[in-house]
C-alpha positions as a LaTeX table, in Angstrom:
\begin{tabular}{lrrr}
\hline
Residue & $x$ (\AA) & $y$ (\AA) & $z$ (\AA) \\
\hline
Met1 & $-11.38$ & 10.31 & 5.07 \\
Ala2 & $-12.92$ & 11.26 & 8.54 \\
Arg3 & $-15.74$ & 13.83 & 7.18 \\
Asp4 & $-17.41$ & 10.72 & 6.17 \\
Gly5 & $-18.39$ & 9.48 & 9.66 \\
Glu6 & $-21.40$ & 10.45 & 11.57 \\
Arg7 & $-19.84$ & 10.06 & 14.92 \\
Val8 & $-16.31$ & 10.91 & 15.07 \\
Leu9 & $-13.82$ & 11.00 & 18.08 \\
Phe10 & $-10.56$ & 12.71 & 17.47 \\
Ile11 & $-8.27$ & 11.63 & 19.58 \\
Ala12 & $-5.24$ & 14.17 & 20.70 \\
Thr13 & $-1.88$ & 13.33 & 21.90 \\
Ala14 & $-0.32$ & 16.49 & 21.73 \\
Glu15 & 0.35 & 18.49 & 25.16 \\
Ala16 & 0.54 & 22.37 & 25.09 \\
Leu17 & 3.57 & 22.65 & 26.60 \\
Asp18 & 4.52 & 25.94 & 25.52 \\
Glu19 & 2.96 & 28.87 & 23.52 \\
Ala20 & 4.34 & 27.46 & 20.52 \\
Met21 & 2.77 & 24.09 & 20.85 \\
Gln22 & $-0.67$ & 25.93 & 22.38 \\
Arg23 & $-0.85$ & 28.17 & 18.82 \\
Arg24 & $-0.30$ & 24.64 & 17.14 \\
Ile25 & $-3.32$ & 22.97 & 18.68 \\
Ala26 & $-5.44$ & 25.82 & 18.79 \\
Ala27 & $-5.04$ & 25.85 & 15.09 \\
His28 & $-5.91$ & 21.98 & 14.92 \\
Arg29 & $-9.18$ & 22.63 & 16.82 \\
Arg30 & $-9.97$ & 25.64 & 14.20 \\
Tyr31 & $-9.82$ & 23.49 & 11.43 \\
Arg32 & $-11.97$ & 20.11 & 12.81 \\
Pro33 & $-15.74$ & 19.77 & 12.28 \\
Glu34 & $-17.51$ & 21.34 & 15.08 \\
His35 & $-19.60$ & 18.10 & 15.57 \\
Trp36 & $-16.76$ & 15.73 & 16.16 \\
Asp37 & $-15.36$ & 15.37 & 19.62 \\
Thr38 & $-12.25$ & 15.41 & 21.12 \\
Leu39 & $-10.30$ & 13.50 & 23.62 \\
Glu40 & $-7.15$ & 14.78 & 24.71 \\
Glu41 & $-4.94$ & 12.07 & 26.06 \\
Pro42 & $-0.81$ & 12.09 & 25.69 \\
Ile43 & $-0.47$ & 8.55 & 27.46 \\
Gly44 & $-3.32$ & 6.20 & 28.42 \\
Val45 & $-5.10$ & 6.17 & 24.70 \\
Thr46 & $-6.30$ & 2.84 & 24.90 \\
Arg47 & $-7.64$ & 3.14 & 28.40 \\
Ala48 & $-9.19$ & 6.24 & 27.69 \\
Val49 & $-10.82$ & 5.31 & 24.62 \\
Arg50 & $-11.44$ & 1.77 & 25.62 \\
Pro51 & $-15.06$ & 2.70 & 27.48 \\
Leu52 & $-16.21$ & 5.30 & 23.98 \\
Val53 & $-15.72$ & 2.85 & 21.56 \\
Asp54 & $-19.49$ & 2.00 & 21.79 \\
Arg55 & $-20.21$ & 5.79 & 20.55 \\
Tyr56 & $-18.38$ & 6.23 & 17.84 \\
Asp57 & $-18.14$ & 4.83 & 14.13 \\
Thr58 & $-15.06$ & 6.74 & 13.51 \\
Phe59 & $-11.93$ & 7.71 & 15.14 \\
Val60 & $-9.01$ & 9.63 & 14.42 \\
Leu61 & $-5.71$ & 9.44 & 16.67 \\
Asp62 & $-3.82$ & 12.24 & 15.76 \\
Cys63 & $-0.85$ & 11.08 & 16.40 \\
Leu64 & 1.08 & 8.10 & 16.96 \\
Thr65 & 4.25 & 10.41 & 16.99 \\
Leu66 & 3.67 & 12.52 & 20.08 \\
Trp67 & 2.17 & 9.44 & 21.69 \\
Val68 & 4.94 & 7.47 & 20.91 \\
Ser69 & 7.46 & 10.43 & 22.24 \\
Asn70 & 5.38 & 11.12 & 25.22 \\
Leu71 & 5.36 & 7.57 & 26.29 \\
Leu72 & 9.19 & 7.43 & 25.74 \\
Leu73 & 9.87 & 10.54 & 27.77 \\
Glu74 & 7.18 & 9.13 & 30.71 \\
Asp75 & 10.18 & 6.66 & 31.72 \\
Glu76 & 13.25 & 8.09 & 30.02 \\
Glu77 & 15.83 & 5.85 & 32.20 \\
Ala78 & 13.53 & 2.56 & 31.63 \\
Ser79 & 15.70 & $-0.25$ & 30.11 \\
Asp80 & 13.06 & $-2.01$ & 28.23 \\
Ala81 & 11.11 & 1.36 & 26.65 \\
Glu82 & 10.59 & $-0.19$ & 23.54 \\
Cys83 & 9.11 & $-3.25$ & 24.49 \\
Ala84 & 6.78 & $-0.83$ & 26.39 \\
Val85 & 5.87 & 1.34 & 23.85 \\
Leu86 & 5.52 & $-1.76$ & 21.06 \\
Glu87 & 3.05 & $-3.33$ & 23.77 \\
Ala88 & 0.81 & $-0.20$ & 23.85 \\
Val89 & 0.61 & $-0.13$ & 20.60 \\
Arg90 & $-0.40$ & $-3.55$ & 20.26 \\
Arg91 & $-3.31$ & $-3.25$ & 23.05 \\
Leu92 & $-4.51$ & $-0.25$ & 20.77 \\
Leu93 & $-4.37$ & $-2.29$ & 17.93 \\
Asp94 & $-6.43$ & $-5.44$ & 19.56 \\
Leu95 & $-8.64$ & $-2.34$ & 20.97 \\
Ile96 & $-9.03$ & $-1.49$ & 17.47 \\
Asp97 & $-9.77$ & $-5.08$ & 15.79 \\
Ala98 & $-12.32$ & $-5.95$ & 18.77 \\
Ala99 & $-14.34$ & $-2.44$ & 18.43 \\
Gly100 & $-15.00$ & $-2.32$ & 14.73 \\
Gly101 & $-15.38$ & 1.03 & 12.76 \\
Arg102 & $-13.07$ & 3.29 & 10.81 \\
Trp103 & $-9.57$ & 4.11 & 12.53 \\
Ile104 & $-7.75$ & 6.65 & 11.08 \\
Leu105 & $-3.99$ & 6.57 & 13.04 \\
Val106 & $-1.38$ & 9.74 & 12.08 \\
Ser107 & 2.29 & 9.36 & 12.21 \\
Asn108 & 5.12 & 10.91 & 11.03 \\
Glu109 & 8.22 & 9.24 & 9.08 \\
Val110 & 11.04 & 10.24 & 10.81 \\
Gly111 & 13.81 & 7.93 & 9.59 \\
Gln112 & 14.21 & 10.05 & 6.61 \\
Gly113 & 16.52 & 12.42 & 8.02 \\
Ile114 & 19.49 & 12.62 & 9.60 \\
Val115 & 20.75 & 10.10 & 12.16 \\
Pro116 & 20.14 & 11.96 & 15.65 \\
Ala117 & 22.95 & 13.12 & 17.52 \\
Ser118 & 21.50 & 11.91 & 20.87 \\
Pro119 & 21.04 & 8.39 & 22.25 \\
Leu120 & 17.31 & 9.53 & 23.24 \\
Gly121 & 16.73 & 10.98 & 19.59 \\
Arg122 & 18.10 & 7.99 & 18.03 \\
Glu123 & 15.92 & 5.48 & 20.42 \\
Tyr124 & 12.89 & 7.69 & 19.66 \\
Arg125 & 13.40 & 7.57 & 15.88 \\
Asp126 & 13.92 & 3.39 & 15.66 \\
Val127 & 11.12 & 3.12 & 17.95 \\
Leu128 & 8.85 & 5.22 & 15.97 \\
Gly129 & 9.99 & 3.60 & 12.87 \\
Arg130 & 9.07 & $-0.07$ & 14.52 \\
Val131 & 5.57 & 1.40 & 15.46 \\
Asn132 & 4.96 & 2.42 & 12.10 \\
Gln133 & 5.31 & $-0.91$ & 10.72 \\
Leu134 & 3.20 & $-2.66$ & 13.25 \\
Val135 & 0.66 & $-0.29$ & 12.76 \\
Ala136 & 0.67 & $-0.63$ & 8.96 \\
Ser137 & 1.38 & $-4.53$ & 9.19 \\
Arg138 & $-2.21$ & $-4.43$ & 10.50 \\
Ser139 & $-3.95$ & $-1.87$ & 8.77 \\
Asp140 & $-6.03$ & $-2.10$ & 5.76 \\
Lys141 & $-4.28$ & 0.96 & 3.97 \\
Ala142 & $-1.36$ & 2.74 & 4.70 \\
Tyr143 & $-0.96$ & 5.98 & 3.03 \\
Leu144 & 2.23 & 8.27 & 2.78 \\
Met145 & 1.16 & 11.94 & 2.18 \\
Val146 & 3.83 & 13.99 & 0.30 \\
Ala147 & 2.68 & 17.89 & $-0.89$ \\
Gly148 & $-0.60$ & 17.17 & 0.15 \\
Leu149 & $-0.86$ & 14.17 & $-2.12$ \\
Ala150 & $-1.71$ & 10.41 & $-0.58$ \\
Leu151 & 0.07 & 7.60 & $-1.91$ \\
Glu152 & $-1.38$ & 4.08 & $-0.78$ \\
Leu153 & 1.37 & 1.94 & 0.16 \\
Lys154 & $-0.30$ & $-1.21$ & 0.09 \\
Ser155 & $-1.05$ & $-1.38$ & $-3.36$ \\
Leu156 & 2.29 & $-0.85$ & $-4.37$ \\
Ala157 & 3.79 & $-3.57$ & $-2.46$ \\
Asp158 & 1.11 & $-6.14$ & $-3.62$ \\
Pro159 & 2.72 & $-8.20$ & $-6.07$ \\
Ser160 & $-0.65$ & $-9.95$ & $-7.24$ \\
Pro161 & $-1.73$ & $-8.99$ & $-10.75$ \\
Gly162 & $-3.98$ & $-5.94$ & $-10.89$ \\
Ala163 & $-2.89$ & $-4.25$ & $-8.13$ \\
\hline
\end{tabular}
């Protein structure tokens, strides 16, 4: 989807905290087109992207899953962590609305697996589910990728004739 863009900004939220993640990040970089710019920002995505929106026509945020994890781990003891994460996502979505262009937000569906054993794991799963719902509700399209195949979800949910 992003390959159609003339000026693409890839926004990476992963941090290379260990060798395995360093290898994953290096592999991602190799598969990205050379003319794409990359912004690495694990926490302050909206703040970092805001001054750049006029320079690009396409934005790829990879990924919401790690961004939410980073936000939750930033202050594990916060009693209102979910509210803070959802507010950060709303600020990003407001920036997207104001900026225009094509935005592709990548996330994972973590709610289809087992219930995590730890309280933080359960909170993460639940918060990411709410983030994904919020983002999908404000998106023109939402895709579920399975085995390399895209299933467009919003058209399936549209009860109107011909949808």
